[in-house]
Amino acid sequence: MPWRKASVMDERSEFIQLARQDGANRRELCRRFGISPTVAYKWLSRWTAGDHVLADRSRRPHRSPMRSDAQVEASVLAVRDAHPAWGARKIVRCLERERDDAPAASTVHAILRRHGRIVPPGGTPGQPYQGFEKSAPNLLWQMDFKGRVPLAGSGRCHPLTAVDDHSRYAVCLQACANEQGNTVQSCLQTTFRRYGLPDAMFVDNGSPWGDAGGESWTRLSVWLLKLGIDVIHSRPYHPQSRGKNERFHR
């Protein structure tokens, strides 16, 4: 039950005075004042810390971790506009040379996405598809599963492939037991140690890169963003935008 409406501040002060007495039965006091032990502990802790007013505090956070300061956003967008091919990781390295409070790569990616600076390589909706190719290795990898291959006896194999967009070299070719995010993450850790990190990964909207439940990010995509790797999703029902990987599968 909540505090009684009449003289709420007085009741809080009265409860504190009684609860602080030697031998006080605080559980009985909670029942008497109609509050839970959790609420009682909160007010006692605030009183002990020096807050003798005990006024209600706003539950609004001082700042939202999901939103960036306007100045930081402006700096990120300025670097991106000057270097349109740069991903979040390179932008962070540039900002670190200019300011002490450079944001994380995942924050930079969120800023670019929010301001429409990240466009799937397949082009914009309604426009004829045009091929594309990055100018150097490790700027973009295309990654996907090549279906489910039945095994002799029972079970299935899930071939996982990742192709470098510039060289068309298969940096990853792994027979997986499933298509779960932790399985893909384990394969990528081995691949990253061998070939380094790409600037971006181009993937489809299915699991484990996309979330059928409507969430913006999966655990796997958040892990990639924290490494400074942009995650770019292809347009739904447009496999031609990931043509290099599709041709490799054939």
PDB file of C-alpha atoms in Angstrom:
ATOM      1  CA  MET A   1       0.000   0.000   0.000  1.00  0.00           C
ATOM      2  CA  PRO A   2       1.241   3.544  -0.691  1.00  0.00           C
ATOM      3  CA  TRP A   3       1.771   6.316   1.843  1.00  0.00           C
ATOM      4  CA  ARG A   4      -1.487   7.885   3.059  1.00  0.00           C
ATOM      5  CA  LYS A   5      -2.304  11.102   1.223  1.00  0.00           C
ATOM      6  CA  ALA A   6      -2.653  13.299   4.299  1.00  0.00           C
ATOM      7  CA  SER A   7       0.600  14.977   5.281  1.00  0.00           C
ATOM      8  CA  VAL A   8       2.876  12.604   3.372  1.00  0.00           C
ATOM      9  CA  MET A   9       6.063  14.422   4.356  1.00  0.00           C
ATOM     10  CA  ASP A  10       5.082  14.383   8.037  1.00  0.00           C
ATOM     11  CA  GLU A  11       4.354  10.657   7.910  1.00  0.00           C
ATOM     12  CA  ARG A  12       7.729   9.965   6.343  1.00  0.00           C
ATOM     13  CA  SER A  13       9.490  11.969   9.031  1.00  0.00           C
ATOM     14  CA  GLU A  14       7.453  10.283  11.772  1.00  0.00           C
ATOM     15  CA  PHE A  15       8.301   6.850  10.395  1.00  0.00           C
ATOM     16  CA  ILE A  16      12.012   7.713  10.294  1.00  0.00           C
ATOM     17  CA  GLN A  17      12.000   8.948  13.902  1.00  0.00           C
ATOM     18  CA  LEU A  18      10.250   5.818  15.154  1.00  0.00           C
ATOM     19  CA  ALA A  19      12.292   3.407  13.036  1.00  0.00           C
ATOM     20  CA  ARG A  20      15.587   4.887  14.271  1.00  0.00           C
ATOM     21  CA  GLN A  21      14.774   4.260  17.928  1.00  0.00           C
ATOM     22  CA  ASP A  22      16.587   1.453  19.725  1.00  0.00           C
ATOM     23  CA  GLY A  23      14.633  -1.792  19.624  1.00  0.00           C
ATOM     24  CA  ALA A  24      12.166  -0.501  17.037  1.00  0.00           C
ATOM     25  CA  ASN A  25      10.162  -3.208  15.255  1.00  0.00           C
ATOM     26  CA  ARG A  26      10.492  -1.907  11.722  1.00  0.00           C
ATOM     27  CA  ARG A  27       8.281  -4.552  10.144  1.00  0.00           C
ATOM     28  CA  GLU A  28       5.486  -3.640  12.504  1.00  0.00           C
ATOM     29  CA  LEU A  29       6.040   0.033  11.686  1.00  0.00           C
ATOM     30  CA  CYS A  30       5.803  -0.793   7.969  1.00  0.00           C
ATOM     31  CA  ARG A  31       2.422  -2.434   8.528  1.00  0.00           C
ATOM     32  CA  ARG A  32       1.277   0.506  10.642  1.00  0.00           C
ATOM     33  CA  PHE A  33       2.243   3.086   8.036  1.00  0.00           C
ATOM     34  CA  GLY A  34       1.069   0.936   5.131  1.00  0.00           C
ATOM     35  CA  ILE A  35       4.397   0.744   3.278  1.00  0.00           C
ATOM     36  CA  SER A  36       6.629  -2.092   2.109  1.00  0.00           C
ATOM     37  CA  PRO A  37      10.023  -2.862   3.712  1.00  0.00           C
ATOM     38  CA  THR A  38      11.646  -1.853   0.413  1.00  0.00           C
ATOM     39  CA  VAL A  39      10.130   1.639   0.583  1.00  0.00           C
ATOM     40  CA  ALA A  40      11.053   1.904   4.262  1.00  0.00           C
ATOM     41  CA  TYR A  41      14.668   0.980   3.542  1.00  0.00           C
ATOM     42  CA  LYS A  42      14.815   3.584   0.764  1.00  0.00           C
ATOM     43  CA  TRP A  43      13.731   6.410   3.056  1.00  0.00           C
ATOM     44  CA  LEU A  44      16.002   5.272   5.904  1.00  0.00           C
ATOM     45  CA  SER A  45      18.957   5.165   3.495  1.00  0.00           C
ATOM     46  CA  ARG A  46      18.219   8.674   2.222  1.00  0.00           C
ATOM     47  CA  TRP A  47      17.907  10.007   5.778  1.00  0.00           C
ATOM     48  CA  THR A  48      21.207   8.398   6.799  1.00  0.00           C
ATOM     49  CA  ALA A  49      22.862   9.915   3.708  1.00  0.00           C
ATOM     50  CA  GLY A  50      21.789  13.389   4.857  1.00  0.00           C
ATOM     51  CA  ASP A  51      18.535  13.885   2.949  1.00  0.00           C
ATOM     52  CA  HIS A  52      16.203  15.047   5.727  1.00  0.00           C
ATOM     53  CA  VAL A  53      13.655  16.560   3.339  1.00  0.00           C
ATOM     54  CA  LEU A  54      12.588  13.203   1.853  1.00  0.00           C
ATOM     55  CA  ALA A  55      10.838  14.807  -1.110  1.00  0.00           C
ATOM     56  CA  ASP A  56       9.886  12.726  -4.150  1.00  0.00           C
ATOM     57  CA  ARG A  57      12.601  12.575  -6.795  1.00  0.00           C
ATOM     58  CA  SER A  58      12.053  12.605 -10.521  1.00  0.00           C
ATOM     59  CA  ARG A  59      12.424   9.178 -12.124  1.00  0.00           C
ATOM     60  CA  ARG A  60      13.571  10.710 -15.374  1.00  0.00           C
ATOM     61  CA  PRO A  61      17.233   9.838 -16.041  1.00  0.00           C
ATOM     62  CA  HIS A  62      19.711  12.701 -16.075  1.00  0.00           C
ATOM     63  CA  ARG A  63      20.587  11.757 -19.634  1.00  0.00           C
ATOM     64  CA  SER A  64      19.638   9.044 -22.057  1.00  0.00           C
ATOM     65  CA  PRO A  65      22.471   6.676 -23.017  1.00  0.00           C
ATOM     66  CA  MET A  66      20.712   6.070 -26.344  1.00  0.00           C
ATOM     67  CA  ARG A  67      20.907   9.706 -27.427  1.00  0.00           C
ATOM     68  CA  SER A  68      24.102  11.644 -28.138  1.00  0.00           C
ATOM     69  CA  ASP A  69      24.957  15.247 -27.445  1.00  0.00           C
ATOM     70  CA  ALA A  70      24.240  17.520 -30.387  1.00  0.00           C
ATOM     71  CA  GLN A  71      27.900  18.547 -30.634  1.00  0.00           C
ATOM     72  CA  VAL A  72      29.061  14.920 -30.779  1.00  0.00           C
ATOM     73  CA  GLU A  73      26.475  14.099 -33.446  1.00  0.00           C
ATOM     74  CA  ALA A  74      27.542  17.111 -35.488  1.00  0.00           C
ATOM     75  CA  SER A  75      31.194  16.029 -35.304  1.00  0.00           C
ATOM     76  CA  VAL A  76      30.343  12.481 -36.385  1.00  0.00           C
ATOM     77  CA  LEU A  77      28.267  13.666 -39.332  1.00  0.00           C
ATOM     78  CA  ALA A  78      30.931  16.172 -40.391  1.00  0.00           C
ATOM     79  CA  VAL A  79      33.585  13.443 -40.554  1.00  0.00           C
ATOM     80  CA  ARG A  80      31.233  11.113 -42.425  1.00  0.00           C
ATOM     81  CA  ASP A  81      30.322  13.800 -44.955  1.00  0.00           C
ATOM     82  CA  ALA A  82      34.011  14.517 -45.538  1.00  0.00           C
ATOM     83  CA  HIS A  83      34.766  10.796 -45.907  1.00  0.00           C
ATOM     84  CA  PRO A  84      31.594   9.037 -47.153  1.00  0.00           C
ATOM     85  CA  ALA A  85      33.316   5.636 -47.386  1.00  0.00           C
ATOM     86  CA  TRP A  86      34.413   5.607 -43.747  1.00  0.00           C
ATOM     87  CA  GLY A  87      32.676   3.309 -41.287  1.00  0.00           C
ATOM     88  CA  ALA A  88      32.103   3.858 -37.576  1.00  0.00           C
ATOM     89  CA  ARG A  89      35.505   2.515 -36.537  1.00  0.00           C
ATOM     90  CA  LYS A  90      37.482   4.921 -38.748  1.00  0.00           C
ATOM     91  CA  ILE A  91      35.309   7.847 -37.683  1.00  0.00           C
ATOM     92  CA  VAL A  92      36.028   7.057 -34.030  1.00  0.00           C
ATOM     93  CA  ARG A  93      39.781   6.992 -34.679  1.00  0.00           C
ATOM     94  CA  CYS A  94      39.526  10.386 -36.378  1.00  0.00           C
ATOM     95  CA  LEU A  95      37.508  11.883 -33.518  1.00  0.00           C
ATOM     96  CA  GLU A  96      39.937  10.514 -30.928  1.00  0.00           C
ATOM     97  CA  ARG A  97      42.621  12.748 -32.433  1.00  0.00           C
ATOM     98  CA  GLU A  98      40.393  15.812 -32.058  1.00  0.00           C
ATOM     99  CA  ARG A  99      38.567  15.370 -28.747  1.00  0.00           C
ATOM    100  CA  ASP A 100      38.828  13.538 -25.436  1.00  0.00           C
ATOM    101  CA  ASP A 101      35.180  12.436 -25.342  1.00  0.00           C
ATOM    102  CA  ALA A 102      35.050  10.505 -28.613  1.00  0.00           C
ATOM    103  CA  PRO A 103      31.987   8.214 -28.682  1.00  0.00           C
ATOM    104  CA  ALA A 104      32.089   4.440 -29.008  1.00  0.00           C
ATOM    105  CA  ALA A 105      31.850   2.869 -32.450  1.00  0.00           C
ATOM    106  CA  SER A 106      28.367   1.534 -31.649  1.00  0.00           C
ATOM    107  CA  THR A 107      27.240   5.087 -30.821  1.00  0.00           C
ATOM    108  CA  VAL A 108      28.689   6.409 -34.080  1.00  0.00           C
ATOM    109  CA  HIS A 109      26.873   3.683 -36.017  1.00  0.00           C
ATOM    110  CA  ALA A 110      23.590   4.604 -34.310  1.00  0.00           C
ATOM    111  CA  ILE A 111      24.114   8.284 -35.207  1.00  0.00           C
ATOM    112  CA  LEU A 112      24.832   7.464 -38.856  1.00  0.00           C
ATOM    113  CA  ARG A 113      21.819   5.195 -39.056  1.00  0.00           C
ATOM    114  CA  ARG A 114      19.529   7.754 -37.386  1.00  0.00           C
ATOM    115  CA  HIS A 115      20.558  10.463 -39.842  1.00  0.00           C
ATOM    116  CA  GLY A 116      20.248   8.296 -42.944  1.00  0.00           C
ATOM    117  CA  ARG A 117      23.980   8.074 -43.635  1.00  0.00           C
ATOM    118  CA  ILE A 118      23.936   4.265 -43.866  1.00  0.00           C
ATOM    119  CA  VAL A 119      22.354   3.042 -47.091  1.00  0.00           C
ATOM    120  CA  PRO A 120      22.391  -0.648 -48.093  1.00  0.00           C
ATOM    121  CA  PRO A 121      24.825  -1.187 -50.988  1.00  0.00           C
ATOM    122  CA  GLY A 122      21.931  -2.458 -53.095  1.00  0.00           C
ATOM    123  CA  GLY A 123      20.754   1.116 -53.672  1.00  0.00           C
ATOM    124  CA  THR A 124      17.593   2.970 -52.774  1.00  0.00           C
ATOM    125  CA  PRO A 125      14.089   1.525 -53.144  1.00  0.00           C
ATOM    126  CA  GLY A 126      12.493   2.156 -56.530  1.00  0.00           C
ATOM    127  CA  GLN A 127      15.797   2.559 -58.348  1.00  0.00           C
ATOM    128  CA  PRO A 128      17.281   0.015 -60.794  1.00  0.00           C
ATOM    129  CA  TYR A 129      19.821  -2.217 -59.144  1.00  0.00           C
ATOM    130  CA  GLN A 130      23.442  -1.383 -59.924  1.00  0.00           C
ATOM    131  CA  GLY A 131      26.445  -3.474 -59.031  1.00  0.00           C
ATOM    132  CA  PHE A 132      28.959  -2.156 -56.545  1.00  0.00           C
ATOM    133  CA  GLU A 133      32.441  -3.023 -55.382  1.00  0.00           C
ATOM    134  CA  LYS A 134      34.523  -1.629 -52.553  1.00  0.00           C
ATOM    135  CA  SER A 135      37.887  -0.139 -53.432  1.00  0.00           C
ATOM    136  CA  ALA A 136      39.991  -2.295 -51.079  1.00  0.00           C
ATOM    137  CA  PRO A 137      39.825  -5.521 -49.046  1.00  0.00           C
ATOM    138  CA  ASN A 138      38.253  -5.554 -45.582  1.00  0.00           C
ATOM    139  CA  LEU A 139      36.009  -2.574 -46.271  1.00  0.00           C
ATOM    140  CA  LEU A 140      32.963  -4.827 -46.591  1.00  0.00           C
ATOM    141  CA  TRP A 141      32.224  -8.503 -46.095  1.00  0.00           C
ATOM    142  CA  GLN A 142      29.050 -10.204 -47.309  1.00  0.00           C
ATOM    143  CA  MET A 143      27.907 -12.988 -44.997  1.00  0.00           C
ATOM    144  CA  ASP A 144      25.124 -15.562 -45.154  1.00  0.00           C
ATOM    145  CA  PHE A 145      24.157 -19.181 -44.641  1.00  0.00           C
ATOM    146  CA  LYS A 146      23.840 -21.411 -47.714  1.00  0.00           C
ATOM    147  CA  GLY A 147      20.668 -23.210 -46.757  1.00  0.00           C
ATOM    148  CA  ARG A 148      20.424 -26.435 -44.769  1.00  0.00           C
ATOM    149  CA  VAL A 149      22.174 -29.495 -46.198  1.00  0.00           C
ATOM    150  CA  PRO A 150      20.834 -32.915 -45.041  1.00  0.00           C
ATOM    151  CA  LEU A 151      23.496 -35.240 -43.670  1.00  0.00           C
ATOM    152  CA  ALA A 152      23.662 -38.983 -44.190  1.00  0.00           C
ATOM    153  CA  GLY A 153      21.658 -40.670 -41.491  1.00  0.00           C
ATOM    154  CA  SER A 154      20.235 -37.687 -39.633  1.00  0.00           C
ATOM    155  CA  GLY A 155      20.835 -34.039 -38.940  1.00  0.00           C
ATOM    156  CA  ARG A 156      21.682 -31.088 -41.134  1.00  0.00           C
ATOM    157  CA  CYS A 157      24.714 -28.993 -41.974  1.00  0.00           C
ATOM    158  CA  HIS A 158      24.455 -25.210 -42.149  1.00  0.00           C
ATOM    159  CA  PRO A 159      27.286 -23.849 -44.362  1.00  0.00           C
ATOM    160  CA  LEU A 160      28.309 -20.345 -43.246  1.00  0.00           C
ATOM    161  CA  THR A 161      30.155 -18.152 -45.748  1.00  0.00           C
ATOM    162  CA  ALA A 162      31.683 -14.687 -45.705  1.00  0.00           C
ATOM    163  CA  VAL A 163      33.060 -13.129 -48.898  1.00  0.00           C
ATOM    164  CA  ASP A 164      35.220 -10.013 -49.102  1.00  0.00           C
ATOM    165  CA  ASP A 165      33.453  -7.540 -51.373  1.00  0.00           C
ATOM    166  CA  HIS A 166      36.591  -6.269 -53.144  1.00  0.00           C
ATOM    167  CA  SER A 167      38.650  -9.432 -53.644  1.00  0.00           C
ATOM    168  CA  ARG A 168      35.723 -11.902 -53.655  1.00  0.00           C
ATOM    169  CA  TYR A 169      37.873 -14.083 -51.420  1.00  0.00           C
ATOM    170  CA  ALA A 170      35.976 -16.368 -49.044  1.00  0.00           C
ATOM    171  CA  VAL A 171      37.332 -15.318 -45.659  1.00  0.00           C
ATOM    172  CA  CYS A 172      34.985 -17.753 -43.921  1.00  0.00           C
ATOM    173  CA  LEU A 173      33.650 -21.142 -45.022  1.00  0.00           C
ATOM    174  CA  GLN A 174      32.427 -23.165 -42.085  1.00  0.00           C
ATOM    175  CA  ALA A 175      30.100 -26.154 -41.677  1.00  0.00           C
ATOM    176  CA  CYS A 176      27.927 -25.246 -38.689  1.00  0.00           C
ATOM    177  CA  ALA A 177      25.568 -27.390 -36.656  1.00  0.00           C
ATOM    178  CA  ASN A 178      23.003 -24.578 -36.417  1.00  0.00           C
ATOM    179  CA  GLU A 179      22.361 -20.948 -37.369  1.00  0.00           C
ATOM    180  CA  GLN A 180      22.476 -19.492 -33.866  1.00  0.00           C
ATOM    181  CA  GLY A 181      24.197 -16.230 -33.036  1.00  0.00           C
ATOM    182  CA  ASN A 182      26.779 -17.735 -30.679  1.00  0.00           C
ATOM    183  CA  THR A 183      27.803 -20.215 -33.387  1.00  0.00           C
ATOM    184  CA  VAL A 184      28.327 -17.408 -35.909  1.00  0.00           C
ATOM    185  CA  GLN A 185      30.193 -15.345 -33.311  1.00  0.00           C
ATOM    186  CA  SER A 186      32.604 -18.208 -32.646  1.00  0.00           C
ATOM    187  CA  CYS A 187      33.312 -18.574 -36.387  1.00  0.00           C
ATOM    188  CA  LEU A 188      33.843 -14.834 -36.759  1.00  0.00           C
ATOM    189  CA  GLN A 189      36.285 -14.703 -33.854  1.00  0.00           C
ATOM    190  CA  THR A 190      38.489 -17.214 -35.678  1.00  0.00           C
ATOM    191  CA  THR A 191      38.084 -15.323 -38.963  1.00  0.00           C
ATOM    192  CA  PHE A 192      38.914 -11.950 -37.380  1.00  0.00           C
ATOM    193  CA  ARG A 193      42.110 -13.328 -35.855  1.00  0.00           C
ATOM    194  CA  ARG A 194      43.168 -14.577 -39.287  1.00  0.00           C
ATOM    195  CA  TYR A 195      42.152 -11.688 -41.559  1.00  0.00           C
ATOM    196  CA  GLY A 196      41.488  -8.715 -39.285  1.00  0.00           C
ATOM    197  CA  LEU A 197      38.250  -6.767 -38.839  1.00  0.00           C
ATOM    198  CA  PRO A 198      36.182  -5.477 -41.753  1.00  0.00           C
ATOM    199  CA  ASP A 199      34.735  -1.988 -41.684  1.00  0.00           C
ATOM    200  CA  ALA A 200      31.245  -3.351 -42.308  1.00  0.00           C
ATOM    201  CA  MET A 201      29.254  -6.566 -42.640  1.00  0.00           C
ATOM    202  CA  PHE A 202      26.492  -6.823 -45.256  1.00  0.00           C
ATOM    203  CA  VAL A 203      23.868  -9.364 -44.169  1.00  0.00           C
ATOM    204  CA  ASP A 204      20.228 -10.232 -44.729  1.00  0.00           C
ATOM    205  CA  ASN A 205      17.347  -9.597 -42.349  1.00  0.00           C
ATOM    206  CA  GLY A 206      17.018 -13.161 -41.082  1.00  0.00           C
ATOM    207  CA  SER A 207      18.310 -14.707 -37.886  1.00  0.00           C
ATOM    208  CA  PRO A 208      20.835 -14.310 -36.367  1.00  0.00           C
ATOM    209  CA  TRP A 209      21.499 -10.905 -37.963  1.00  0.00           C
ATOM    210  CA  GLY A 210      17.903  -9.697 -38.033  1.00  0.00           C
ATOM    211  CA  ASP A 211      15.166 -10.189 -35.475  1.00  0.00           C
ATOM    212  CA  ALA A 212      11.780 -11.509 -36.521  1.00  0.00           C
ATOM    213  CA  GLY A 213      10.256 -10.037 -33.357  1.00  0.00           C
ATOM    214  CA  GLY A 214      10.861  -6.492 -34.547  1.00  0.00           C
ATOM    215  CA  GLU A 215      13.839  -5.610 -32.345  1.00  0.00           C
ATOM    216  CA  SER A 216      16.377  -3.269 -33.921  1.00  0.00           C
ATOM    217  CA  TRP A 217      19.428  -5.349 -33.031  1.00  0.00           C
ATOM    218  CA  THR A 218      20.276  -8.929 -32.152  1.00  0.00           C
ATOM    219  CA  ARG A 219      22.990  -9.979 -29.704  1.00  0.00           C
ATOM    220  CA  LEU A 220      25.246 -10.795 -32.649  1.00  0.00           C
ATOM    221  CA  SER A 221      24.799  -7.415 -34.337  1.00  0.00           C
ATOM    222  CA  VAL A 222      25.406  -5.570 -31.043  1.00  0.00           C
ATOM    223  CA  TRP A 223      28.622  -7.560 -30.575  1.00  0.00           C
ATOM    224  CA  LEU A 224      29.768  -6.545 -34.067  1.00  0.00           C
ATOM    225  CA  LEU A 225      28.929  -2.895 -33.429  1.00  0.00           C
ATOM    226  CA  LYS A 226      30.950  -2.909 -30.205  1.00  0.00           C
ATOM    227  CA  LEU A 227      33.916  -4.115 -32.263  1.00  0.00           C
ATOM    228  CA  GLY A 228      33.446  -1.084 -34.515  1.00  0.00           C
ATOM    229  CA  ILE A 229      31.971  -3.037 -37.427  1.00  0.00           C
ATOM    230  CA  ASP A 230      28.982  -1.478 -39.176  1.00  0.00           C
ATOM    231  CA  VAL A 231      26.084  -3.886 -39.702  1.00  0.00           C
ATOM    232  CA  ILE A 232      24.247  -3.221 -42.973  1.00  0.00           C
ATOM    233  CA  HIS A 233      21.057  -5.129 -43.740  1.00  0.00           C
ATOM    234  CA  SER A 234      19.994  -5.790 -47.315  1.00  0.00           C
ATOM    235  CA  ARG A 235      16.582  -4.783 -48.589  1.00  0.00           C
ATOM    236  CA  PRO A 236      13.993  -7.464 -47.825  1.00  0.00           C
ATOM    237  CA  TYR A 237      13.358  -9.880 -50.717  1.00  0.00           C
ATOM    238  CA  HIS A 238      16.292  -8.468 -52.736  1.00  0.00           C
ATOM    239  CA  PRO A 239      18.997 -11.179 -52.648  1.00  0.00           C
ATOM    240  CA  GLN A 240      20.636  -9.601 -55.714  1.00  0.00           C
ATOM    241  CA  SER A 241      22.003  -6.853 -53.470  1.00  0.00           C
ATOM    242  CA  ARG A 242      24.234  -9.546 -51.946  1.00  0.00           C
ATOM    243  CA  GLY A 243      25.165 -10.848 -55.385  1.00  0.00           C
ATOM    244  CA  LYS A 244      28.764 -11.828 -54.656  1.00  0.00           C
ATOM    245  CA  ASN A 245      27.733 -14.102 -51.828  1.00  0.00           C
ATOM    246  CA  GLU A 246      24.819 -15.509 -53.827  1.00  0.00           C
ATOM    247  CA  ARG A 247      27.106 -16.294 -56.783  1.00  0.00           C
ATOM    248  CA  PHE A 248      29.639 -17.884 -54.452  1.00  0.00           C
ATOM    249  CA  HIS A 249      26.896 -20.153 -53.105  1.00  0.00           C
ATOM    250  CA  ARG A 250      26.063 -21.298 -56.632  1.00  0.00           C
TER     251      ARG A 250
END
